[in-house]
Amino acid sequence: MADSASDIAAFVESVHPYDSLPRDELQRVIRRFEPRRLKGGSKIYALNEHLPGLFLIMDGSVEVRDSSDSLISQLFPRNTLGERGLLADGRAATNARALTDVLLLMLPAAEFTRLMSEHPVYSRFFTRGKSTEIRRSDLAFRKVTDLMSSPPIVCSPDDTVQEAARLMRSHRVSSLCIVKEGRLVGIITTGDLTARVLAEGLEPARTPISAVMTPAPVSLGEGALVSDVFNLMLERRIAHLPISEGERVIGMVTQTDLTRYQATSSASMVSELSRATSATEMSKITARIPHLLVQLVGGNHAHEVVTRLITDIADAATRRLILLAEAELGPPPVPYLWLACGSQGRQEQTGVSDQDNCIFIDDSFVESHREWFDRFARFVSDGLNTCGYVYCPGDMMATNRRWCQPVKVWREYFRHWIETPGPMAQMLASVMFDLRPIAGTAELFRDLQAETLERASRNSIFVAHMIGNSLKHAPPLGLLRGFATMRAGERRNQIDMKHNGVVPVNDLGRVYALMGRLTPVNTRARLLTAEEAAVISQSGARDLIAAYDLIAELRLRNQAAQVKAGARPDNYLGPYDLGEFERSHLRDAFVVVRTMQSALANGRAATF
């Protein structure tokens, strides 16, 4: 756990919202952080204690519990704790202790308060969507339809016990709903088969289900909350609960569903990944990402929270594969830095993601080191593919030697792209401006990033080309307040919420960051920082951020609905499947994006 000044600086610079602060301010804040080492099991703070400041986890893991000692969350590197108390009365609202040996960076309370008052981007990060009330579990406030098994497995009351048992075995379920003429009349569980059939010596092949089922079972409607399930299961001492719509059963909730739902969290998945010993083992963890997406969207989390948590899993998988690669291949011959670009680089991954990555190598590299880096890149990239992050169709991966080079080569790449801004150079520059360090020696990128932003922003021809490149993806607007949907094929009457939805805003954010020499990579953070730096006007930023939020959230909701329906999530949405209200607002959002594109093209970004 390194805690030198340079290590702390490199780490803090990579954490949002600190990466959005002006350079001078960032350096001041870095000096104010106080490193604190604690052994596993040590108390960090206790409920109602005065908080000395905000804690940023640099290494290790922490658990947070409420006043009844119920686990609220497990936190890992880059997570913060203590902000709720500081936002309230300065006293801890929870208990926190180190699960492992940890390295914490403590930002004094006075400094936190100053940043909150002087920097809107910083303030928004810690207040957006947060409540000062600590809830025991967000799960309790979810709708029951978010976790029920659907459709339910049913049988007739006239079926035999043996037929029911075989049905349960074939579907791998522990209960069946007994339905007669479309109406729920009973329920049978594996426990009933043991207690009411085997223990009583009944013949399964001759005994009808009606003789051993629980008749007229209690059920809940589709509008019930998970807290209603908890309460009813505890009150009635039952483990299976049908969910109905009128008299028609539409699903089943079991204690196993509740346990599985609670276990599916980004924190638990990151923790499991950190202990995995192979890519195959990791793939079983990342396979739960679609269910996590449903859970997060169902909890009404903001889109930037959902995509950040999903990206955290990709980061953890990448870092674990890097450690496994070094364990197999031996230590690297020279220092290196693994970076992500694309949606992972911007921390905007959804339920559909390929891999985009590269390696910066220290300039002491010689060609005799190439074999190690070839094998290293292949190990990590193959492992990511196994985990569901499929190979990039454009080969923007570290396995391509073009993207695994010493820093001096990368510096020449950026110089050439900026000085000779052709179409290919523009495309590559757009991808590489979204780079974010994942593991390795961060100093290999930090100076190059600042140098490239300065050089690029001073080249008016390059900026003009970048603006032109950002206008290639147009919002799907049609005539007469309609949408420009696809006209044929399996995607007929649908729109691409990635390439014609979020990508145009990604492109705008990238250009604003270039114009203002802004270091954030995340699109929303870029827009907020661009507003603060007056690259775009306050009204223009407000409208564009609102439009982006709506587009991104509808994209995620559509993916979650696809997962719940048993389909693979994708980026295609049928706008005419939406209600009139949502459809109208979506179109208005696309109009805002097009207007901002026009303003940028006409050189009016800062005045719109």
PDB file of N, CA and C in Angstrom, residues 191-267:
ATOM      1  N   GLY A 191     -41.119 -28.891   0.536  1.00  0.00           N
ATOM      2  CA  GLY A 191     -41.348 -29.224   1.943  1.00  0.00           C
ATOM      3  C   GLY A 191     -42.662 -29.971   2.138  1.00  0.00           C
ATOM      4  N   ASP A 192     -43.678 -29.573   1.376  1.00  0.00           N
ATOM      5  CA  ASP A 192     -44.968 -30.279   1.461  1.00  0.00           C
ATOM      6  C   ASP A 192     -44.827 -31.719   0.981  1.00  0.00           C
ATOM      7  N   LEU A 193     -44.041 -31.938  -0.049  1.00  0.00           N
ATOM      8  CA  LEU A 193     -43.848 -33.297  -0.558  1.00  0.00           C
ATOM      9  C   LEU A 193     -43.216 -34.184   0.514  1.00  0.00           C
ATOM     10  N   THR A 194     -42.318 -33.608   1.281  1.00  0.00           N
ATOM     11  CA  THR A 194     -41.679 -34.388   2.349  1.00  0.00           C
ATOM     12  C   THR A 194     -42.634 -34.628   3.506  1.00  0.00           C
ATOM     13  N   ALA A 195     -43.270 -33.550   3.998  1.00  0.00           N
ATOM     14  CA  ALA A 195     -44.082 -33.650   5.218  1.00  0.00           C
ATOM     15  C   ALA A 195     -45.442 -34.284   4.996  1.00  0.00           C
ATOM     16  N   ARG A 196     -46.043 -34.045   3.824  1.00  0.00           N
ATOM     17  CA  ARG A 196     -47.423 -34.490   3.626  1.00  0.00           C
ATOM     18  C   ARG A 196     -47.552 -35.730   2.729  1.00  0.00           C
ATOM     19  N   VAL A 197     -46.483 -36.081   2.027  1.00  0.00           N
ATOM     20  CA  VAL A 197     -46.560 -37.258   1.157  1.00  0.00           C
ATOM     21  C   VAL A 197     -45.642 -38.363   1.672  1.00  0.00           C
ATOM     22  N   LEU A 198     -44.340 -38.119   1.678  1.00  0.00           N
ATOM     23  CA  LEU A 198     -43.399 -39.155   2.099  1.00  0.00           C
ATOM     24  C   LEU A 198     -43.595 -39.540   3.565  1.00  0.00           C
ATOM     25  N   ALA A 199     -43.703 -38.526   4.431  1.00  0.00           N
ATOM     26  CA  ALA A 199     -43.838 -38.832   5.858  1.00  0.00           C
ATOM     27  C   ALA A 199     -45.138 -39.562   6.184  1.00  0.00           C
ATOM     28  N   GLU A 200     -46.167 -39.366   5.382  1.00  0.00           N
ATOM     29  CA  GLU A 200     -47.467 -40.008   5.610  1.00  0.00           C
ATOM     30  C   GLU A 200     -47.616 -41.312   4.824  1.00  0.00           C
ATOM     31  N   GLY A 201     -46.613 -41.671   4.043  1.00  0.00           N
ATOM     32  CA  GLY A 201     -46.648 -42.918   3.304  1.00  0.00           C
ATOM     33  C   GLY A 201     -47.633 -42.934   2.153  1.00  0.00           C
ATOM     34  N   LEU A 202     -47.949 -41.768   1.603  1.00  0.00           N
ATOM     35  CA  LEU A 202     -48.881 -41.711   0.471  1.00  0.00           C
ATOM     36  C   LEU A 202     -48.176 -42.136  -0.819  1.00  0.00           C
ATOM     37  N   GLU A 203     -48.933 -42.624  -1.776  1.00  0.00           N
ATOM     38  CA  GLU A 203     -48.378 -43.051  -3.054  1.00  0.00           C
ATOM     39  C   GLU A 203     -48.386 -41.874  -4.027  1.00  0.00           C
ATOM     40  N   PRO A 204     -47.200 -41.390  -4.405  1.00  0.00           N
ATOM     41  CA  PRO A 204     -47.117 -40.222  -5.288  1.00  0.00           C
ATOM     42  C   PRO A 204     -47.855 -40.391  -6.609  1.00  0.00           C
ATOM     43  N   ALA A 205     -47.852 -41.605  -7.150  1.00  0.00           N
ATOM     44  CA  ALA A 205     -48.486 -41.816  -8.454  1.00  0.00           C
ATOM     45  C   ALA A 205     -50.000 -41.846  -8.370  1.00  0.00           C
ATOM     46  N   ARG A 206     -50.557 -41.993  -7.164  1.00  0.00           N
ATOM     47  CA  ARG A 206     -52.013 -42.095  -7.014  1.00  0.00           C
ATOM     48  C   ARG A 206     -52.616 -40.890  -6.301  1.00  0.00           C
ATOM     49  N   THR A 207     -51.792 -40.104  -5.637  1.00  0.00           N
ATOM     50  CA  THR A 207     -52.307 -38.999  -4.823  1.00  0.00           C
ATOM     51  C   THR A 207     -52.420 -37.720  -5.647  1.00  0.00           C
ATOM     52  N   PRO A 208     -53.609 -37.129  -5.724  1.00  0.00           N
ATOM     53  CA  PRO A 208     -53.747 -35.862  -6.460  1.00  0.00           C
ATOM     54  C   PRO A 208     -53.164 -34.702  -5.662  1.00  0.00           C
ATOM     55  N   ILE A 209     -52.679 -33.730  -6.364  1.00  0.00           N
ATOM     56  CA  ILE A 209     -52.103 -32.544  -5.715  1.00  0.00           C
ATOM     57  C   ILE A 209     -53.116 -31.878  -4.791  1.00  0.00           C
ATOM     58  N   SER A 210     -54.381 -31.887  -5.150  1.00  0.00           N
ATOM     59  CA  SER A 210     -55.407 -31.231  -4.345  1.00  0.00           C
ATOM     60  C   SER A 210     -55.467 -31.776  -2.925  1.00  0.00           C
ATOM     61  N   ALA A 211     -54.997 -33.023  -2.720  1.00  0.00           N
ATOM     62  CA  ALA A 211     -55.069 -33.636  -1.395  1.00  0.00           C
ATOM     63  C   ALA A 211     -53.957 -33.166  -0.463  1.00  0.00           C
ATOM     64  N   VAL A 212     -52.875 -32.621  -1.016  1.00  0.00           N
ATOM     65  CA  VAL A 212     -51.730 -32.253  -0.166  1.00  0.00           C
ATOM     66  C   VAL A 212     -51.316 -30.793  -0.323  1.00  0.00           C
ATOM     67  N   MET A 213     -51.931 -30.061  -1.237  1.00  0.00           N
ATOM     68  CA  MET A 213     -51.541 -28.658  -1.449  1.00  0.00           C
ATOM     69  C   MET A 213     -52.036 -27.782  -0.311  1.00  0.00           C
ATOM     70  N   THR A 214     -51.443 -26.583  -0.218  1.00  0.00           N
ATOM     71  CA  THR A 214     -51.966 -25.571   0.693  1.00  0.00           C
ATOM     72  C   THR A 214     -53.028 -24.804  -0.073  1.00  0.00           C
ATOM     73  N   PRO A 215     -54.314 -24.940   0.312  1.00  0.00           N
ATOM     74  CA  PRO A 215     -55.385 -24.290  -0.462  1.00  0.00           C
ATOM     75  C   PRO A 215     -55.466 -22.795  -0.155  1.00  0.00           C
ATOM     76  N   ALA A 216     -56.026 -22.061  -1.112  1.00  0.00           N
ATOM     77  CA  ALA A 216     -56.246 -20.617  -0.963  1.00  0.00           C
ATOM     78  C   ALA A 216     -55.038 -19.926  -0.337  1.00  0.00           C
ATOM     79  N   PRO A 217     -53.859 -20.041  -0.947  1.00  0.00           N
ATOM     80  CA  PRO A 217     -52.657 -19.454  -0.347  1.00  0.00           C
ATOM     81  C   PRO A 217     -52.717 -17.929  -0.338  1.00  0.00           C
ATOM     82  N   VAL A 218     -52.050 -17.339   0.615  1.00  0.00           N
ATOM     83  CA  VAL A 218     -51.943 -15.895   0.663  1.00  0.00           C
ATOM     84  C   VAL A 218     -51.067 -15.445  -0.504  1.00  0.00           C
ATOM     85  N   SER A 219     -51.374 -14.305  -1.085  1.00  0.00           N
ATOM     86  CA  SER A 219     -50.580 -13.781  -2.204  1.00  0.00           C
ATOM     87  C   SER A 219     -50.548 -12.259  -2.115  1.00  0.00           C
ATOM     88  N   LEU A 220     -49.693 -11.653  -2.920  1.00  0.00           N
ATOM     89  CA  LEU A 220     -49.591 -10.200  -3.002  1.00  0.00           C
ATOM     90  C   LEU A 220     -49.828  -9.764  -4.442  1.00  0.00           C
ATOM     91  N   GLY A 221     -50.281  -8.529  -4.608  1.00  0.00           N
ATOM     92  CA  GLY A 221     -50.489  -7.971  -5.938  1.00  0.00           C
ATOM     93  C   GLY A 221     -49.205  -7.450  -6.535  1.00  0.00           C
ATOM     94  N   GLU A 222     -49.229  -7.176  -7.842  1.00  0.00           N
ATOM     95  CA  GLU A 222     -48.020  -6.751  -8.544  1.00  0.00           C
ATOM     96  C   GLU A 222     -47.525  -5.375  -8.089  1.00  0.00           C
ATOM     97  N   GLY A 223     -48.356  -4.610  -7.417  1.00  0.00           N
ATOM     98  CA  GLY A 223     -47.923  -3.300  -6.939  1.00  0.00           C
ATOM     99  C   GLY A 223     -47.267  -3.334  -5.573  1.00  0.00           C
ATOM    100  N   ALA A 224     -47.148  -4.512  -4.966  1.00  0.00           N
ATOM    101  CA  ALA A 224     -46.570  -4.629  -3.622  1.00  0.00           C
ATOM    102  C   ALA A 224     -45.081  -4.301  -3.648  1.00  0.00           C
ATOM    103  N   LEU A 225     -44.573  -3.904  -2.484  1.00  0.00           N
ATOM    104  CA  LEU A 225     -43.149  -3.645  -2.310  1.00  0.00           C
ATOM    105  C   LEU A 225     -42.472  -4.875  -1.712  1.00  0.00           C
ATOM    106  N   VAL A 226     -41.156  -4.927  -1.855  1.00  0.00           N
ATOM    107  CA  VAL A 226     -40.420  -6.052  -1.281  1.00  0.00           C
ATOM    108  C   VAL A 226     -40.559  -6.067   0.237  1.00  0.00           C
ATOM    109  N   SER A 227     -40.719  -4.895   0.843  1.00  0.00           N
ATOM    110  CA  SER A 227     -40.936  -4.853   2.293  1.00  0.00           C
ATOM    111  C   SER A 227     -42.215  -5.603   2.668  1.00  0.00           C
ATOM    112  N   ASP A 228     -43.225  -5.577   1.791  1.00  0.00           N
ATOM    113  CA  ASP A 228     -44.454  -6.338   2.048  1.00  0.00           C
ATOM    114  C   ASP A 228     -44.165  -7.835   2.040  1.00  0.00           C
ATOM    115  N   VAL A 229     -43.274  -8.263   1.152  1.00  0.00           N
ATOM    116  CA  VAL A 229     -42.887  -9.677   1.101  1.00  0.00           C
ATOM    117  C   VAL A 229     -42.189 -10.079   2.392  1.00  0.00           C
ATOM    118  N   PHE A 230     -41.206  -9.260   2.806  1.00  0.00           N
ATOM    119  CA  PHE A 230     -40.505  -9.537   4.060  1.00  0.00           C
ATOM    120  C   PHE A 230     -41.500  -9.710   5.208  1.00  0.00           C
ATOM    121  N   ASN A 231     -42.381  -8.728   5.362  1.00  0.00           N
ATOM    122  CA  ASN A 231     -43.307  -8.734   6.495  1.00  0.00           C
ATOM    123  C   ASN A 231     -44.240  -9.941   6.458  1.00  0.00           C
ATOM    124  N   LEU A 232     -44.767 -10.263   5.278  1.00  0.00           N
ATOM    125  CA  LEU A 232     -45.714 -11.372   5.173  1.00  0.00           C
ATOM    126  C   LEU A 232     -45.028 -12.715   5.405  1.00  0.00           C
ATOM    127  N   MET A 233     -43.816 -12.867   4.889  1.00  0.00           N
ATOM    128  CA  MET A 233     -43.090 -14.121   5.099  1.00  0.00           C
ATOM    129  C   MET A 233     -42.761 -14.336   6.577  1.00  0.00           C
ATOM    130  N   LEU A 234     -42.375 -13.259   7.256  1.00  0.00           N
ATOM    131  CA  LEU A 234     -42.075 -13.364   8.685  1.00  0.00           C
ATOM    132  C   LEU A 234     -43.337 -13.638   9.497  1.00  0.00           C
ATOM    133  N   GLU A 235     -44.400 -12.927   9.152  1.00  0.00           N
ATOM    134  CA  GLU A 235     -45.655 -13.071   9.887  1.00  0.00           C
ATOM    135  C   GLU A 235     -46.247 -14.469   9.725  1.00  0.00           C
ATOM    136  N   ARG A 236     -46.265 -14.997   8.501  1.00  0.00           N
ATOM    137  CA  ARG A 236     -46.885 -16.294   8.224  1.00  0.00           C
ATOM    138  C   ARG A 236     -45.887 -17.452   8.291  1.00  0.00           C
ATOM    139  N   ARG A 237     -44.596 -17.134   8.441  1.00  0.00           N
ATOM    140  CA  ARG A 237     -43.547 -18.164   8.472  1.00  0.00           C
ATOM    141  C   ARG A 237     -43.580 -19.021   7.210  1.00  0.00           C
ATOM    142  N   ILE A 238     -43.582 -18.344   6.082  1.00  0.00           N
ATOM    143  CA  ILE A 238     -43.601 -19.019   4.796  1.00  0.00           C
ATOM    144  C   ILE A 238     -42.373 -18.609   3.989  1.00  0.00           C
ATOM    145  N   ALA A 239     -42.013 -19.436   3.011  1.00  0.00           N
ATOM    146  CA  ALA A 239     -40.830 -19.161   2.201  1.00  0.00           C
ATOM    147  C   ALA A 239     -41.166 -18.983   0.726  1.00  0.00           C
ATOM    148  N   HIS A 240     -42.436 -19.129   0.365  1.00  0.00           N
ATOM    149  CA  HIS A 240     -42.871 -19.000  -1.028  1.00  0.00           C
ATOM    150  C   HIS A 240     -44.131 -18.140  -1.063  1.00  0.00           C
ATOM    151  N   LEU A 241     -44.138 -17.149  -1.953  1.00  0.00           N
ATOM    152  CA  LEU A 241     -45.268 -16.221  -1.986  1.00  0.00           C
ATOM    153  C   LEU A 241     -45.682 -15.939  -3.428  1.00  0.00           C
ATOM    154  N   PRO A 242     -46.887 -16.370  -3.846  1.00  0.00           N
ATOM    155  CA  PRO A 242     -47.359 -16.069  -5.200  1.00  0.00           C
ATOM    156  C   PRO A 242     -47.654 -14.570  -5.359  1.00  0.00           C
ATOM    157  N   ILE A 243     -47.447 -14.085  -6.577  1.00  0.00           N
ATOM    158  CA  ILE A 243     -47.770 -12.703  -6.922  1.00  0.00           C
ATOM    159  C   ILE A 243     -48.867 -12.755  -7.981  1.00  0.00           C
ATOM    160  N   SER A 244     -49.917 -12.021  -7.751  1.00  0.00           N
ATOM    161  CA  SER A 244     -51.086 -12.140  -8.624  1.00  0.00           C
ATOM    162  C   SER A 244     -51.519 -10.796  -9.185  1.00  0.00           C
ATOM    163  N   GLU A 245     -52.245 -10.883 -10.286  1.00  0.00           N
ATOM    164  CA  GLU A 245     -52.900  -9.734 -10.892  1.00  0.00           C
ATOM    165  C   GLU A 245     -54.385 -10.091 -10.960  1.00  0.00           C
ATOM    166  N   GLY A 246     -55.150  -9.587 -10.000  1.00  0.00           N
ATOM    167  CA  GLY A 246     -56.526 -10.054  -9.835  1.00  0.00           C
ATOM    168  C   GLY A 246     -56.488 -11.481  -9.332  1.00  0.00           C
ATOM    169  N   GLU A 247     -57.178 -12.389 -10.025  1.00  0.00           N
ATOM    170  CA  GLU A 247     -57.153 -13.800  -9.648  1.00  0.00           C
ATOM    171  C   GLU A 247     -56.095 -14.578 -10.429  1.00  0.00           C
ATOM    172  N   ARG A 248     -55.410 -13.917 -11.362  1.00  0.00           N
ATOM    173  CA  ARG A 248     -54.417 -14.596 -12.203  1.00  0.00           C
ATOM    174  C   ARG A 248     -53.032 -14.485 -11.579  1.00  0.00           C
ATOM    175  N   VAL A 249     -52.384 -15.640 -11.368  1.00  0.00           N
ATOM    176  CA  VAL A 249     -51.041 -15.636 -10.799  1.00  0.00           C
ATOM    177  C   VAL A 249     -50.039 -15.258 -11.892  1.00  0.00           C
ATOM    178  N   ILE A 250     -49.120 -14.334 -11.582  1.00  0.00           N
ATOM    179  CA  ILE A 250     -48.172 -13.850 -12.589  1.00  0.00           C
ATOM    180  C   ILE A 250     -46.726 -14.123 -12.208  1.00  0.00           C
ATOM    181  N   GLY A 251     -46.486 -14.576 -10.981  1.00  0.00           N
ATOM    182  CA  GLY A 251     -45.105 -14.830 -10.574  1.00  0.00           C
ATOM    183  C   GLY A 251     -45.026 -15.436  -9.194  1.00  0.00           C
ATOM    184  N   MET A 252     -43.795 -15.717  -8.768  1.00  0.00           N
ATOM    185  CA  MET A 252     -43.554 -16.311  -7.460  1.00  0.00           C
ATOM    186  C   MET A 252     -42.291 -15.691  -6.874  1.00  0.00           C
ATOM    187  N   VAL A 253     -42.326 -15.373  -5.585  1.00  0.00           N
ATOM    188  CA  VAL A 253     -41.155 -14.887  -4.878  1.00  0.00           C
ATOM    189  C   VAL A 253     -40.814 -15.883  -3.784  1.00  0.00           C
ATOM    190  N   THR A 254     -39.549 -16.239  -3.687  1.00  0.00           N
ATOM    191  CA  THR A 254     -39.098 -17.169  -2.652  1.00  0.00           C
ATOM    192  C   THR A 254     -37.999 -16.515  -1.821  1.00  0.00           C
ATOM    193  N   GLN A 255     -37.694 -17.145  -0.698  1.00  0.00           N
ATOM    194  CA  GLN A 255     -36.590 -16.640   0.109  1.00  0.00           C
ATOM    195  C   GLN A 255     -35.281 -16.683  -0.676  1.00  0.00           C
ATOM    196  N   THR A 256     -35.149 -17.661  -1.562  1.00  0.00           N
ATOM    197  CA  THR A 256     -33.954 -17.735  -2.403  1.00  0.00           C
ATOM    198  C   THR A 256     -33.854 -16.517  -3.315  1.00  0.00           C
ATOM    199  N   ASP A 257     -34.994 -16.065  -3.851  1.00  0.00           N
ATOM    200  CA  ASP A 257     -34.994 -14.860  -4.688  1.00  0.00           C
ATOM    201  C   ASP A 257     -34.491 -13.657  -3.893  1.00  0.00           C
ATOM    202  N   LEU A 258     -34.962 -13.531  -2.656  1.00  0.00           N
ATOM    203  CA  LEU A 258     -34.544 -12.410  -1.813  1.00  0.00           C
ATOM    204  C   LEU A 258     -33.048 -12.465  -1.540  1.00  0.00           C
ATOM    205  N   THR A 259     -32.555 -13.656  -1.219  1.00  0.00           N
ATOM    206  CA  THR A 259     -31.134 -13.816  -0.926  1.00  0.00           C
ATOM    207  C   THR A 259     -30.290 -13.508  -2.154  1.00  0.00           C
ATOM    208  N   ARG A 260     -30.715 -14.035  -3.306  1.00  0.00           N
ATOM    209  CA  ARG A 260     -29.970 -13.804  -4.541  1.00  0.00           C
ATOM    210  C   ARG A 260     -29.960 -12.319  -4.891  1.00  0.00           C
ATOM    211  N   TYR A 261     -31.094 -11.661  -4.698  1.00  0.00           N
ATOM    212  CA  TYR A 261     -31.203 -10.244  -5.026  1.00  0.00           C
ATOM    213  C   TYR A 261     -30.276  -9.408  -4.155  1.00  0.00           C
ATOM    214  N   GLN A 262     -30.243  -9.734  -2.853  1.00  0.00           N
ATOM    215  CA  GLN A 262     -29.386  -8.989  -1.943  1.00  0.00           C
ATOM    216  C   GLN A 262     -27.917  -9.241  -2.238  1.00  0.00           C
ATOM    217  N   ALA A 263     -27.602 -10.456  -2.709  1.00  0.00           N
ATOM    218  CA  ALA A 263     -26.207 -10.803  -2.979  1.00  0.00           C
ATOM    219  C   ALA A 263     -25.701 -10.162  -4.265  1.00  0.00           C
ATOM    220  N   THR A 264     -26.618  -9.763  -5.153  1.00  0.00           N
ATOM    221  CA  THR A 264     -26.223  -9.149  -6.420  1.00  0.00           C
ATOM    222  C   THR A 264     -26.025  -7.652  -6.208  1.00  0.00           C
ATOM    223  N   SER A 265     -24.816  -7.279  -5.890  1.00  0.00           N
ATOM    224  CA  SER A 265     -24.481  -5.868  -5.751  1.00  0.00           C
ATOM    225  C   SER A 265     -23.110  -5.665  -6.358  1.00  0.00           C
ATOM    226  N   SER A 266     -22.838  -4.465  -6.795  1.00  0.00           N
ATOM    227  CA  SER A 266     -21.535  -4.209  -7.407  1.00  0.00           C
ATOM    228  C   SER A 266     -20.422  -4.447  -6.401  1.00  0.00           C
ATOM    229  N   ALA A 267     -20.651  -4.084  -5.125  1.00  0.00           N
ATOM    230  CA  ALA A 267     -19.614  -4.260  -4.110  1.00  0.00           C
ATOM    231  C   ALA A 267     -19.287  -5.733  -3.913  1.00  0.00           C
TER     232      ALA A 267
END
